[in-house]
CSV table of C-alpha atoms in Angstrom, one decimal:
chain,number,residue,atom,x,y,z
A,1,MET,CA,-15.6,12.1,1.7
A,2,ASN,CA,-14.7,15.0,4.0
A,3,ARG,CA,-14.2,18.5,2.6
A,4,GLU,CA,-10.5,18.6,3.5
A,5,LEU,CA,-9.8,15.5,1.5
A,6,GLU,CA,-12.0,16.6,-1.3
A,7,THR,CA,-10.1,19.9,-1.5
A,8,LYS,CA,-6.7,18.1,-1.5
A,9,LEU,CA,-7.8,15.8,-4.3
A,10,LYS,CA,-9.1,18.6,-6.4
A,11,THR,CA,-5.8,20.5,-6.0
A,12,ILE,CA,-3.8,17.5,-7.1
A,13,ALA,CA,-6.2,16.8,-10.0
A,14,ASP,CA,-6.0,20.4,-11.2
A,15,HIS,CA,-2.3,20.4,-11.0
A,16,TYR,CA,-1.8,17.3,-13.1
A,17,GLY,CA,-4.9,17.3,-15.4
A,18,LEU,CA,-7.0,14.5,-16.8
A,19,GLY,CA,-4.5,12.9,-19.1
A,20,ILE,CA,-1.8,12.4,-16.6
A,21,GLN,CA,-4.2,11.2,-13.9
A,22,MET,CA,-5.8,8.7,-16.2
A,23,THR,CA,-2.4,7.2,-16.9
A,24,LYS,CA,-1.6,7.1,-13.2
A,25,LEU,CA,-4.9,5.3,-12.7
A,26,ALA,CA,-3.8,2.6,-15.1
A,27,GLU,CA,-0.6,2.3,-13.2
A,28,GLU,CA,-2.3,2.1,-9.8
A,29,CYS,CA,-4.8,-0.5,-11.1
A,30,GLY,CA,-1.9,-2.7,-12.2
A,31,GLU,CA,-0.3,-2.4,-8.8
A,32,TYR,CA,-3.6,-3.2,-7.1
A,33,ALA,CA,-4.1,-6.3,-9.4
A,34,ALA,CA,-0.5,-7.5,-8.6
A,35,SER,CA,-1.0,-7.2,-4.8
A,36,SER,CA,-4.3,-9.0,-5.0
A,37,LEU,CA,-2.8,-11.8,-7.0
A,38,LYS,CA,0.0,-12.1,-4.5
A,39,THR,CA,-2.6,-12.7,-1.8
A,40,ALA,CA,-4.1,-15.4,-4.0
A,41,VAL,CA,-0.7,-17.1,-4.4
A,42,TYR,CA,-0.2,-17.3,-0.7
A,43,ILE,CA,-3.7,-18.7,-0.1
A,44,ASP,CA,-3.0,-21.3,-2.8
A,45,MET,CA,0.3,-22.1,-1.1
A,46,LYS,CA,-1.4,-22.6,2.2
A,47,ASN,CA,-4.1,-24.8,0.7
A,48,ASN,CA,-1.4,-26.9,-1.0
A,49,GLY,CA,0.5,-27.7,2.3
A,50,HIS,CA,3.0,-24.9,2.6
A,51,PRO,CA,3.6,-23.8,6.2
A,52,ALA,CA,0.4,-22.1,7.4
A,53,GLU,CA,2.2,-19.6,9.7
A,54,TYR,CA,4.4,-18.4,6.9
A,55,CYS,CA,1.5,-18.2,4.5
A,56,TYR,CA,-0.7,-16.3,6.9
A,57,GLU,CA,2.1,-13.8,7.6
A,58,LYS,CA,2.5,-13.2,3.8
A,59,ILE,CA,-1.3,-13.1,3.3
A,60,ASP,CA,-1.6,-10.4,6.0
A,61,LYS,CA,1.2,-8.3,4.4
A,62,SER,CA,-0.2,-8.7,0.9
A,63,GLN,CA,-3.7,-7.8,2.0
A,64,ASP,CA,-2.4,-4.6,3.7
A,65,GLU,CA,-0.6,-3.8,0.5
A,66,SER,CA,-3.8,-4.4,-1.5
A,67,LEU,CA,-5.7,-1.9,0.8
A,68,LYS,CA,-3.0,0.7,0.2
A,69,GLU,CA,-3.2,0.2,-3.6
A,70,MET,CA,-7.0,0.3,-3.5
A,71,ALA,CA,-6.8,3.6,-1.7
A,72,ASP,CA,-4.5,4.8,-4.6
A,73,VAL,CA,-7.1,3.7,-7.1
A,74,LEU,CA,-9.9,5.4,-5.3
A,75,VAL,CA,-7.9,8.6,-5.0
A,76,LEU,CA,-7.3,8.7,-8.7
A,77,THR,CA,-10.9,7.7,-9.7
A,78,LYS,CA,-12.3,10.5,-7.5
A,79,GLN,CA,-9.9,13.0,-9.2
A,80,ILE,CA,-10.8,11.7,-12.6
A,81,GLU,CA,-14.5,12.0,-11.8
A,82,TYR,CA,-14.0,15.6,-10.8
A,83,LEU,CA,-11.9,16.4,-13.9
A,84,LEU,CA,-14.5,14.8,-16.2
A,85,VAL,CA,-17.2,17.1,-14.9
A,86,LYS,CA,-14.8,20.1,-15.3
A,87,GLU,CA,-12.9,19.3,-18.5
A,88,ALA,CA,-14.9,16.7,-20.5
A,89,PRO,CA,-18.6,16.6,-19.6
A,90,GLU,CA,-19.4,14.7,-22.8
A,91,LEU,CA,-16.9,11.9,-21.8
A,92,LYS,CA,-18.5,11.8,-18.3
A,93,GLU,CA,-21.9,11.2,-20.0
A,94,THR,CA,-20.5,8.4,-22.1
A,95,ILE,CA,-18.9,6.8,-19.2
A,96,GLU,CA,-22.1,7.0,-17.1
A,97,ARG,CA,-24.0,5.4,-20.0
A,98,LEU,CA,-21.5,2.6,-20.2
A,99,MET,CA,-21.6,2.1,-16.5
A,100,THR,CA,-25.4,1.8,-16.6
A,101,GLU,CA,-25.2,-0.8,-19.3
A,102,LYS,CA,-22.6,-2.8,-17.4
A,103,ALA,CA,-24.7,-2.6,-14.2
A,104,ASN,CA,-27.8,-3.8,-16.1
A,105,ARG,CA,-25.9,-6.7,-17.6
A,106,GLN,CA,-24.6,-7.8,-14.2
A,107,LEU,CA,-28.0,-7.5,-12.6
A,108,THR,CA,-29.3,-9.8,-15.4
A,109,ARG,CA,-26.6,-12.3,-14.6
A,110,ILE,CA,-27.5,-12.2,-10.9
A,111,VAL,CA,-31.1,-13.0,-11.7
A,112,GLN,CA,-29.9,-15.9,-14.0
A,113,GLU,CA,-27.6,-17.1,-11.2
A,114,ASN,CA,-30.4,-17.0,-8.6
A,115,ASN,CA,-32.8,-18.9,-11.0
A,116,TYR,CA,-30.2,-21.5,-12.0
A,117,GLY,CA,-31.5,-25.0,-11.4
A,118,LYS,CA,-34.9,-24.0,-10.3
């Protein structure tokens, strides 16, 4: 991330604080989920015989919207990461521990998947 963007995100984060930005993150995650589901709907419509041109146009629009929503999610996660270090280092440590546990579980699933049927 470039320094200019980092400075802007820190300024915004400092202005609103951890609680508000965590609530905004939940909102933006919901918007990202909705836009991603909209893409899936148009893909299903295309696969079920609806006019391909229409569906592709809608898929393109919904994918563009998903990218915008993903950017919103990333903006807020970067702000929250910054604020956790600043305002709640103990919470940051807990989150990092939980992330490590989740990553380890997923890596185990990948090994199981790769070994399936062998």
